[in-house]
Amino acid sequence: MEKTVNQRAWFLVLPVLVLVAFSSVIPMMTVVNYSFQDSFGGNEFFWVGLEWYQELLRSGRLWDAFGRQLLFSSIILAIEIPLGILVALSMPKKGWAASVCLVLMALPLLIPYNVVGTIWQVFGRADIGLLGRTLSDLGISYNYAQNAFDAWVTVIAMDVWHWTSLVALLAYAGLRSIPSAYYQAAEIDQASRWSVFRYIELPKMRGVLIIAILLRFMDSFMIYTEPFVLTGGGPGNSTTFLSIDLVKMALGQFDLGPAAAFSLMYFLVILLISYVFYTVMITIDKDEAKA
Amino acid sequence: MSAEPRINNRKFRIRPANVVIAGYLLFLLVPIYWLVIMSFKTNSEILSSFTLFPDNFTLENYQTILTDPSWYMGYVNSFIYVSLNTVISLLVALPAAYAFSRYRFFGDNHLFFWLLTNRMAPPAVFALPFFQLYSSVSLFDTHIAVALAHCLFNVPLAVWILEGFMRGIPREIDETAFIDGYGFTRFFTRIFVPMIGPGIGVTAFFCFMFSWVELLLSRTLTSVDAKPITAIMTRTVSASGLDWGVLAAAGVLTIIPGAIVIYFVRNYIAKGFALGRV
Amino acid sequence: MDWMAWTLPTALFFIAIAAMLFGMSLLHMKYPSVARIGVLGIETMRGDRLFISLLGSGFINLAWIGLVDAPQYGALIICGIFAFCVFRWV
């Protein structure tokens, strides 16, 4: 179906444009303005040129947070995508069992981010938490508040707990769109489980998996609330991801200039990644429209 | 379905798939279980003894929350700005989604991408300028400020999801209606909106949800009068000598709105989370 | 508008961006651009090429600030070359 050209459609989009411009363009402009200036008390500004950018780009702070962030997002993707696919493949295809699975799996997705943090904060504590207590009873020393490695494991476990269902639900939706004739053909050919997955299921899931990777990458790239509640970015700075560091700088220390420069660089990276994914998505959409 | 008999034959054998699902669901539910039973324990029981089930089952924690205005007003505040946000998002997103799903117009692809970038932008980037913006127009600590701030990601989300639903409706319906002499407004409100009713419901649910779960912006933009429950909870956490039981109860109460509606949207969850692209 | 802390250079920057968008729109109305597939293997219109140029320029400038001690004009020259290449081959 070809869409018709109609320039008056602009009027239908106008309210969104105005509203989102108010929420995004004006703040972005402000951020650009702040990033070139130093401020005293948040109302007197002095032009400092590129100083903040230079300082940030040449200090360890930004790069450390960026490195931690990349590592975190990569680990998250490496665990959640395969696990989500595995769960989706194992889900019942229909009936009440499928409904129960869907509802239970969606539950973590709908919990406020800070409550997710609270749940794991409580769950992992050695004195009052089931996980922490069990581990310490087993003789494993585990303390996410003091040991950086334990903190990382907990944050990752928390994110896997929180978001793997998203990947699974998307993959499941992709799987359900495969006509049963495909499976019947595979059975006649006596195809192995692996080749059914590789040549039927995986290609059909391509579109949804791209979306899953996009969403998981982006959302983990801006993760703030959950680790903030769980570890507060600690111990030390070990779980201080980009957003946590930025908020510390912007609202904790009220360093408008550096925080704005930080924001812009952060946003530029987001923009690049969004564009790459969007382009891939559009290309796949076109491929599927042709097929 | 040729797969059917095979499954039936092995009904009572343990299939690997079932083990995976059971293990995964267990992993999901155990932490929630721990929160829920903690909310029924007294604080002294939580701290002194380690029990899988409350020894002294108590509703005291819930009582504390439901009788203390500094707690329950948090829910009221959250509810107000979340509802405001849902209404605003839907109202502006409906016509825009229709335009994107039906017409080609100058810059449409770029606009659509631009909307996506707003969904992907980290709230942390916007926290500071929002604080300055809403302070300067003296909307700081009002419900409408948070509702508008959440439009940053909810409007794009609503446009994308609704566009996904609208694409599924054949264009012939629009054309027939126009030929029958319906004006655009009448067609849109009388025919089109009722037709995508389920889509609107699902979109509303997701706007509600994403506004409900968000903490950073709502906490930054409020101090007393519009302080949401999520912010109240995190401030309690940082305070010393906190009452774990009450905190757990507050957490459980924030999960309930989602848990109630989830059954009705179960078949659209993937679509909603995937921005309408499934 | 005080809180936005406007300065002349940043105002000029945004005016330049706005002028570019406006100019591209006019150009599009006069000579509608045709999609083509360039070296990146993706279909691009003129607007996409402008976006890629600007995004790339952002990163080039940052790299210059981070790595080189010379004045920022150097980065702008590279950006110009980059933009030319993008419009020519992407």
XYZ file of C-alpha atoms in Angstrom:
659
model
C 0.000 0.000 0.000
C 1.482 3.277 -1.084
C 0.792 6.227 1.160
C -0.697 9.264 -0.494
C 1.209 12.525 -0.514
C -0.610 15.115 1.544
C 1.269 18.127 2.845
C -1.648 19.153 5.026
C -0.787 16.187 7.243
C 1.636 18.630 8.793
C -1.249 20.175 10.693
C -1.970 16.825 12.317
C 1.628 16.532 13.450
C 1.870 20.103 14.657
C 0.692 19.562 18.268
C 3.297 16.839 18.767
C 5.906 19.064 17.240
C 5.133 21.975 19.519
C 4.978 19.850 22.633
C 8.127 17.845 21.978
C 9.970 20.953 20.868
C 9.086 22.525 24.181
C 10.250 19.423 26.042
C 13.333 18.703 24.043
C 14.553 21.506 21.785
C 14.478 24.294 24.368
C 16.281 22.203 27.003
C 18.828 21.041 24.428
C 19.530 24.653 23.430
C 19.990 25.527 27.079
C 22.436 22.672 27.480
C 24.458 23.939 24.528
C 24.502 27.428 26.030
C 25.578 26.226 29.452
C 28.308 24.012 28.077
C 30.373 26.986 26.949
C 30.014 28.956 30.158
C 30.916 28.929 33.808
C 28.242 29.838 36.301
C 28.116 31.200 39.794
C 25.040 30.381 41.798
C 23.293 29.256 38.665
C 22.420 32.745 37.433
C 25.648 34.520 36.517
C 27.381 33.172 33.487
C 30.855 33.675 31.982
C 32.026 32.540 28.601
C 34.766 29.924 28.929
C 34.786 28.540 25.406
C 35.758 24.911 25.066
C 37.255 24.585 28.514
C 34.716 22.133 29.878
C 34.958 19.891 26.852
C 38.725 19.896 27.075
C 38.688 19.183 30.771
C 36.205 16.330 30.468
C 37.723 14.740 27.389
C 41.176 14.754 28.938
C 40.194 13.677 32.426
C 39.702 10.095 33.477
C 36.270 10.677 34.932
C 34.255 10.732 31.719
C 36.201 7.926 30.075
C 35.948 5.725 33.158
C 32.195 6.165 33.297
C 31.979 5.606 29.547
C 34.059 2.446 29.797
C 31.964 1.079 32.634
C 28.846 1.931 30.675
C 30.007 0.135 27.528
C 31.077 -2.900 29.516
C 27.762 -2.967 31.335
C 25.678 -2.609 28.189
C 27.696 -5.301 26.396
C 27.337 -7.770 29.243
C 23.619 -7.018 29.437
C 23.141 -7.676 25.730
C 25.307 -10.796 25.800
C 23.154 -12.301 28.557
C 19.680 -10.988 27.896
C 19.399 -11.559 24.158
C 20.317 -15.290 24.132
C 18.456 -15.914 27.385
C 15.388 -14.090 26.087
C 15.393 -16.154 22.893
C 15.804 -19.353 24.883
C 12.883 -18.437 27.131
C 10.733 -17.482 24.138
C 11.453 -20.817 22.453
C 10.507 -22.655 25.628
C 7.241 -20.841 26.196
C 3.974 -22.718 25.719
C 2.471 -21.872 22.340
C -1.122 -21.367 23.442
C -3.778 -21.966 26.043
C -3.912 -20.860 29.636
C -0.262 -21.752 30.229
C 0.793 -19.202 27.601
C -1.336 -16.517 29.236
C 0.060 -17.265 32.672
C 3.585 -17.111 31.308
C 2.935 -13.808 29.562
C 1.449 -12.197 32.639
C 4.097 -13.418 35.056
C 6.929 -12.532 32.723
C 5.623 -9.029 32.148
C 5.426 -8.366 35.873
C 9.012 -7.142 36.392
C 8.648 -4.817 33.391
C 5.896 -2.894 35.124
C 7.579 -2.328 38.462
C 8.794 1.226 39.122
C 12.544 1.428 38.556
C 13.297 2.462 42.090
C 11.231 -0.432 43.463
C 13.292 -2.778 41.292
C 16.314 -1.311 43.044
C 14.674 -1.713 46.420
C 13.701 -5.317 45.724
C 17.280 -6.261 44.939
C 18.695 -4.121 47.692
C 16.621 -6.058 50.180
C 17.039 -9.397 48.423
C 20.826 -9.218 48.391
C 21.465 -8.055 51.918
C 23.262 -10.620 54.044
C 21.217 -9.804 57.146
C 17.661 -9.638 55.834
C 17.741 -10.791 52.209
C 17.031 -14.255 50.902
C 19.861 -14.200 48.364
C 22.474 -12.611 50.617
C 21.573 -14.840 53.538
C 21.607 -18.006 51.447
C 24.980 -17.158 49.948
C 26.528 -16.373 53.287
C 25.088 -19.598 54.720
C 26.772 -21.430 51.868
C 30.032 -19.831 52.959
C 30.310 -17.519 49.969
C 31.370 -14.055 50.979
C 29.046 -11.660 49.220
C 28.472 -8.012 49.933
C 27.318 -5.770 47.126
C 27.798 -2.636 49.221
C 31.511 -3.172 49.766
C 32.856 -5.443 47.080
C 32.961 -3.974 43.583
C 32.704 -7.356 41.882
C 29.679 -8.336 43.963
C 28.102 -4.986 43.179
C 28.541 -5.600 39.453
C 27.127 -9.108 39.686
C 24.123 -7.795 41.583
C 23.477 -4.915 39.194
C 23.707 -7.264 36.216
C 21.495 -9.885 37.862
C 19.010 -7.125 38.624
C 18.951 -5.913 35.048
C 18.637 -9.447 33.695
C 15.770 -9.974 36.108
C 14.150 -6.710 35.129
C 14.455 -6.750 31.340
C 15.054 -10.243 29.949
C 11.286 -10.647 29.745
C 11.190 -7.790 27.259
C 13.489 -9.680 24.903
C 11.553 -12.885 25.509
C 8.179 -11.255 24.822
C 9.433 -9.675 21.615
C 11.026 -12.898 20.418
C 7.841 -14.770 21.321
C 5.775 -12.338 19.272
C 8.148 -12.947 16.365
C 7.873 -16.725 16.755
C 4.093 -16.653 16.781
C 4.079 -14.988 13.381
C 5.674 -18.076 11.778
C 3.039 -20.089 9.878
C 2.793 -23.696 11.059
C 3.341 -24.849 7.471
C 6.999 -23.934 7.905
C 7.340 -26.328 10.813
C 5.481 -29.054 8.961
C 7.824 -28.698 6.010
C 10.769 -28.904 8.359
C 9.378 -32.048 9.938
C 8.936 -33.695 6.554
C 12.530 -32.846 5.760
C 13.489 -34.238 9.172
C 15.327 -31.046 9.926
C 17.193 -30.963 13.222
C 16.077 -28.661 16.025
C 19.095 -26.492 15.356
C 18.403 -26.042 11.662
C 14.760 -25.234 12.381
C 16.042 -22.494 14.664
C 18.769 -21.338 12.335
C 16.851 -21.311 9.055
C 13.226 -20.734 10.070
C 12.939 -19.140 13.484
C 15.951 -16.860 13.573
C 15.289 -15.179 10.184
C 11.679 -14.600 11.173
C 12.767 -13.069 14.463
C 15.265 -10.739 12.817
C 13.016 -7.673 12.878
C 11.941 -8.046 16.498
C 15.448 -8.899 17.628
C 16.796 -5.687 16.114
C 14.200 -3.806 18.142
C 15.048 -5.814 21.246
C 18.758 -5.069 20.855
C 18.043 -1.396 20.194
C 15.816 -1.018 23.240
C 18.029 -3.006 25.559
C 21.138 -1.196 24.431
C 19.617 2.254 24.712
C 17.841 1.666 27.992
C 20.876 0.071 29.596
C 22.958 2.938 28.223
C 20.845 5.409 30.182
C 20.306 3.277 33.269
C 20.096 5.400 36.367
C 17.487 4.604 38.969
C 18.065 0.911 39.611
C 21.821 1.041 40.369
C 21.345 4.395 42.089
C 18.970 2.829 44.589
C 20.944 -0.398 44.887
C 24.519 0.809 45.199
C 24.403 4.598 44.795
C 27.158 4.170 42.193
C 29.489 2.509 44.661
C 31.424 0.996 46.190
C 33.755 3.822 45.280
C 32.815 4.626 41.729
C 32.625 1.043 40.548
C 29.000 1.153 39.416
C 28.887 4.834 38.484
C 27.467 4.660 34.983
C 27.097 7.635 32.671
C 23.705 8.802 33.893
C 24.625 8.409 37.537
C 27.798 10.405 37.029
C 25.940 13.059 35.088
C 23.243 13.495 37.713
C 25.895 13.688 40.405
C 27.584 16.464 38.464
C 24.433 18.314 37.428
C 22.159 18.107 40.433
C 24.531 17.023 43.196
C 27.274 19.572 42.628
C 25.194 21.880 40.413
C 28.177 22.260 38.062
C 26.105 23.563 35.180
C 28.925 23.980 32.673
C 30.685 20.616 32.897
C 27.366 18.810 33.291
C 26.069 20.441 30.130
C 29.206 19.536 28.188
C 28.886 15.981 29.514
C 25.214 15.914 28.469
C 25.975 17.010 24.936
C 28.637 14.396 24.388
C 26.376 11.749 25.905
C 23.549 12.852 23.628
C 25.765 12.796 20.558
C 26.632 9.157 21.200
C 22.943 8.346 21.704
C 22.091 10.130 18.467
C 24.675 8.145 16.526
C 23.510 4.804 17.883
C 19.831 5.681 17.354
C 20.528 6.630 13.772
C 22.369 3.405 13.033
C 19.555 1.316 14.497
C 16.844 3.353 12.804
C 18.534 2.909 9.454
C 18.807 -0.838 9.993
C 15.154 -0.988 11.067
C 13.960 0.911 8.010
C 16.013 -1.308 5.731
C 14.536 -4.444 7.282
C 11.015 -3.006 7.041
C 11.570 -2.398 3.340
C 12.989 -5.888 2.825
C 9.980 -7.423 4.502
C 7.583 -5.271 2.522
C 9.197 -6.584 -0.653
C 9.166 -10.214 0.491
C -0.933 -29.198 13.627
C 1.422 -32.110 13.423
C 3.337 -31.049 16.498
C 0.320 -31.663 18.710
C 0.317 -35.465 19.124
C 3.993 -35.504 19.900
C 3.499 -33.130 22.779
C 0.556 -35.130 24.088
C 2.504 -38.386 24.052
C 5.157 -36.942 26.220
C 2.874 -34.996 28.432
C 4.150 -36.513 31.648
C 7.793 -36.433 30.786
C 9.926 -33.559 31.847
C 10.676 -31.512 28.759
C 13.718 -29.265 28.753
C 11.542 -26.366 27.632
C 9.402 -26.644 30.735
C 12.469 -26.735 32.942
C 13.732 -23.528 31.332
C 10.403 -21.780 31.757
C 9.916 -22.981 35.314
C 13.435 -21.947 36.261
C 13.027 -18.549 34.657
C 9.681 -17.863 36.304
C 11.122 -18.917 39.645
C 13.982 -16.488 39.137
C 11.466 -13.735 38.397
C 9.125 -14.449 41.247
C 11.413 -15.166 44.184
C 12.604 -11.557 44.631
C 9.011 -10.326 44.332
C 7.897 -12.943 46.835
C 10.539 -11.730 49.242
C 9.299 -8.139 48.954
C 5.678 -9.165 49.430
C 6.195 -11.283 52.517
C 8.485 -8.656 53.992
C 5.627 -6.186 53.768
C 3.615 -8.485 56.055
C 6.333 -8.769 58.681
C 7.029 -6.430 61.549
C 10.283 -4.559 61.348
C 11.678 -6.369 64.374
C 10.962 -9.734 62.787
C 12.709 -8.663 59.581
C 15.804 -7.592 61.487
C 15.986 -10.252 64.172
C 14.934 -13.525 62.612
C 15.183 -15.020 59.159
C 11.871 -16.528 58.134
C 10.517 -17.619 54.786
C 7.019 -16.867 55.951
C 5.964 -14.175 58.439
C 5.668 -15.482 62.025
C 3.406 -12.656 63.017
C 1.369 -11.823 59.980
C 0.665 -8.116 60.206
C -1.030 -5.439 58.111
C 0.508 -2.691 60.197
C 2.869 -1.580 57.432
C 0.018 -1.025 55.046
C -1.910 0.736 57.763
C 0.993 3.121 58.278
C 1.050 4.018 54.600
C -2.687 4.382 54.177
C -3.101 6.607 57.209
C -0.020 8.804 56.975
C -0.518 11.658 54.467
C 3.220 11.961 53.843
C 2.993 8.441 52.380
C -0.393 8.214 50.741
C -0.221 11.671 49.211
C 2.711 10.316 47.220
C 0.380 7.875 45.488
C -2.166 10.621 44.906
C 0.478 12.917 43.412
C 1.859 10.184 41.194
C -1.611 9.303 40.064
C -2.453 12.905 39.168
C 0.569 13.629 37.016
C 0.555 10.196 35.434
C -3.094 10.627 34.402
C -2.441 14.120 33.107
C 0.484 12.855 31.111
C -1.513 9.970 29.633
C -4.303 12.285 28.509
C -1.946 14.850 26.989
C 0.145 12.200 25.250
C -2.890 10.517 23.716
C -4.529 13.752 22.600
C -1.513 15.012 20.690
C -0.336 11.601 19.499
C -3.611 10.444 17.912
C -3.701 12.896 14.982
C 0.063 12.686 14.505
C 0.028 8.891 14.373
C -2.798 9.064 11.839
C -0.742 11.413 9.684
C 2.317 9.152 9.831
C 0.328 6.003 9.074
C -1.663 7.443 6.148
C 0.261 10.160 4.387
C 3.617 11.003 2.963
C 4.565 14.578 3.672
C 7.605 16.763 3.609
C 10.129 15.574 6.194
C 7.982 12.748 7.553
C 10.817 10.239 7.940
C 13.048 12.760 9.631
C 10.295 13.745 12.036
C 9.632 10.129 12.870
C 13.311 9.593 13.588
C 13.472 12.751 15.647
C 10.611 11.459 17.794
C 12.528 8.229 18.304
C 15.607 10.084 19.511
C 13.503 11.672 22.218
C 12.395 8.265 23.419
C 16.048 7.185 23.450
C 17.444 10.306 25.114
C 18.626 9.737 28.681
C 16.421 11.558 31.204
C 19.636 12.423 33.044
C 20.523 14.782 30.198
C 17.227 16.601 30.593
C 17.004 16.706 34.370
C 19.022 19.881 34.789
C 17.526 21.960 31.932
C 14.041 20.835 32.930
C 14.701 21.980 36.454
C 15.773 25.391 35.150
C 12.964 25.578 32.605
C 10.131 24.757 34.961
C 11.577 26.918 37.717
C 11.730 29.875 35.347
C 8.065 29.548 34.406
C 7.264 28.899 38.091
C 5.841 25.462 37.465
C 8.376 23.777 39.716
C 6.749 21.325 42.141
C 3.471 21.145 40.223
C 1.838 18.083 38.738
C 1.623 19.582 35.287
C 5.400 20.127 35.201
C 6.074 16.428 35.706
C 3.292 15.511 33.280
C 4.824 17.736 30.594
C 8.342 16.517 31.318
C 7.257 12.911 30.861
C 5.831 13.857 27.471
C 9.465 13.885 26.357
C 9.442 10.096 26.070
C 5.721 9.287 26.255
C 4.553 11.320 23.256
C 7.045 9.634 20.912
C 6.113 6.295 22.443
C 2.410 6.967 21.921
C 2.930 8.102 18.332
C 4.968 5.007 17.491
C 2.584 2.534 19.154
C -0.533 4.131 17.678
C 1.069 4.264 14.252
C 1.718 0.533 14.566
C -1.957 -0.102 15.316
C -3.248 2.254 12.636
C -1.153 0.655 9.933
C -3.206 -2.491 10.437
C -6.443 -0.738 9.478
C -7.153 -0.756 5.755
C -7.119 2.627 4.110
C -10.272 1.791 2.143
C -12.276 2.546 5.280
C -11.033 6.129 5.333
C -11.706 6.537 1.646
C -15.219 5.131 1.875
C -16.024 7.444 4.764
C -14.732 10.470 2.877
C -16.752 9.497 -0.181
C -19.817 9.169 2.050
C -19.356 12.821 2.898
C -17.757 12.575 6.317
C -15.530 15.520 7.179
C -12.145 14.695 8.627
C -12.990 15.579 12.215
C -16.252 13.670 12.212
C -14.670 10.665 10.520
C -11.778 10.681 12.954
C -13.809 10.960 16.156
C -16.866 8.899 15.142
C -15.393 6.122 13.040
C -11.640 5.909 13.302
C -11.091 6.349 17.032
C -13.689 3.699 17.987
C -12.064 1.325 15.492
C -8.660 1.528 17.089
C -10.142 1.474 20.596
C -7.947 -1.440 21.708
C -4.881 0.333 20.355
C -5.735 3.459 22.299
C -6.258 1.409 25.439
C -2.903 -0.277 25.066
C -1.174 3.023 24.346
C -2.781 4.604 27.379
C -1.579 1.692 29.453
C 1.991 2.138 28.276
C 1.995 5.899 28.761
C 0.619 5.346 32.228
C 3.222 2.700 32.965
C 6.279 4.551 31.724
C 5.266 7.683 33.576
C 4.506 5.666 36.707
C 7.859 3.884 36.826
C 10.016 6.928 36.083
C 11.906 8.407 39.019
C 14.651 10.795 37.952
C 12.612 13.544 36.303
C 9.687 13.368 38.690
C 12.037 13.599 41.648
C 13.996 16.483 40.162
C 10.910 18.531 39.393
C 9.136 18.184 42.723
C 9.870 18.988 46.328
C 6.742 18.917 48.498
C 3.375 19.506 46.868
C 3.704 17.133 43.953
C 6.232 14.682 45.338
C 5.616 11.227 43.846
C 5.658 7.985 45.790
C 8.821 6.825 44.057
C 10.725 9.860 45.322
C 9.331 9.427 48.827
C 10.568 5.848 48.805
C 14.117 6.689 47.728
C 14.369 9.433 50.305
C 13.301 6.994 52.983
C 15.998 4.607 51.867
C 18.703 7.163 52.369
C 17.396 8.138 55.797
C 18.878 6.266 58.711
C 16.968 3.835 60.847
C 14.530 2.995 58.136
C 11.570 0.752 58.479
C 12.025 -2.094 55.986
C 8.505 -3.372 56.439
C 6.905 -0.079 55.491
C 9.278 0.334 52.573
C 8.351 -3.129 51.288
C 4.660 -2.342 51.674
C 5.102 0.907 49.763
C 6.861 -1.051 47.012
C 4.094 -3.633 46.815
C 1.495 -0.882 46.509
C 3.347 0.623 43.534
C 3.283 -2.723 41.717
C -0.463 -3.210 42.117
C -1.744 -0.820 39.388
C 0.341 -2.592 36.758
C -0.468 -6.029 38.103
C -4.203 -5.380 37.867
C -4.244 -4.259 34.246
C -1.556 -6.562 32.950
C -3.966 -9.421 32.214
C -5.990 -7.298 29.806
C -3.025 -6.170 27.758
C -1.073 -9.441 27.855
C -1.304 -9.979 24.103
C -0.125 -6.472 23.327
C 2.722 -6.210 25.815
C 5.352 -6.996 23.213
C 3.838 -4.513 20.783
C 3.741 -1.760 23.373
C 7.267 -2.245 24.620
C 8.531 -2.493 21.045
C 7.085 0.918 20.142
C 4.369 -0.690 18.036
C 6.856 -2.449 15.763
C 5.820 -6.076 16.305
C 14.794 33.701 28.647
C 17.459 34.740 31.131
C 17.805 31.268 32.523
C 18.810 29.931 29.120
C 22.000 32.019 29.331
C 22.199 32.900 25.658
C 25.506 33.993 24.212
C 26.259 35.391 20.798
C 28.287 32.404 19.517
C 25.712 29.821 20.558
C 22.907 31.951 19.148
C 24.793 32.164 15.851
C 25.288 28.409 15.960
C 21.560 27.755 16.264
C 20.742 30.365 13.645
C 23.163 28.596 11.319
C 21.476 25.229 11.983
C 18.030 26.735 11.454
C 19.216 28.413 8.251
C 20.577 25.092 7.015
C 17.277 23.329 7.676
C 15.366 26.143 6.012
C 17.726 26.211 3.062
C 17.470 22.459 2.620
C 13.679 22.709 2.676
C 13.679 25.386 -0.012
C 16.132 23.396 -2.066
C 13.940 20.331 -1.717
C 10.896 22.205 -2.968
C 12.783 23.599 -5.937
C 14.808 20.500 -6.789
C 13.365 17.439 -5.025
C 16.227 15.195 -4.013
C 16.412 11.644 -5.273
C 17.288 8.758 -2.987
C 20.486 6.958 -3.829
C 22.615 4.233 -2.323
C 26.149 5.316 -1.587
C 29.293 3.839 -0.065
C 27.592 3.057 3.238
C 25.111 0.819 1.452
C 22.107 2.738 2.768
C 19.572 4.752 0.883
C 20.030 8.452 1.577
C 18.307 11.646 0.591
C 19.885 15.065 0.771
C 18.515 15.587 4.287
C 20.065 12.336 5.492
C 23.416 13.404 4.114
C 23.162 16.717 5.953
C 22.349 14.858 9.154
C 25.293 12.493 8.736
C 27.592 15.455 8.032
C 26.454 17.324 11.130
C 26.624 14.275 13.373
C 30.064 13.404 12.064
C 31.189 17.002 12.525
C 30.192 16.811 16.173
C 32.467 13.838 16.682
C 35.294 15.370 14.654
C 35.174 18.489 16.815
C 35.209 16.455 20.000
C 38.141 14.379 18.787
C 39.991 17.587 17.925
C 39.357 19.044 21.376
C 40.443 15.847 23.058
C 43.524 15.064 20.998
C 44.933 18.206 19.409
C 46.117 21.427 21.010
C 45.622 23.555 17.910
C 42.788 26.095 17.501
C 39.374 24.743 16.696
C 39.433 26.091 13.107
C 41.422 23.037 12.128
C 38.536 20.799 13.101
C 36.130 22.947 11.103
C 38.266 22.488 7.992
C 38.188 18.714 8.464
C 34.421 18.941 8.981
C 34.094 20.797 5.705
C 36.040 18.119 3.875
C 34.036 15.417 5.637
C 30.739 17.060 4.696
C 31.857 17.357 1.106
C 32.736 13.658 1.008
C 29.414 12.718 2.566
C 27.449 14.737 0.038
C 29.551 13.386 -2.795
C 29.710 9.679 -2.004
C 27.271 8.621 0.701
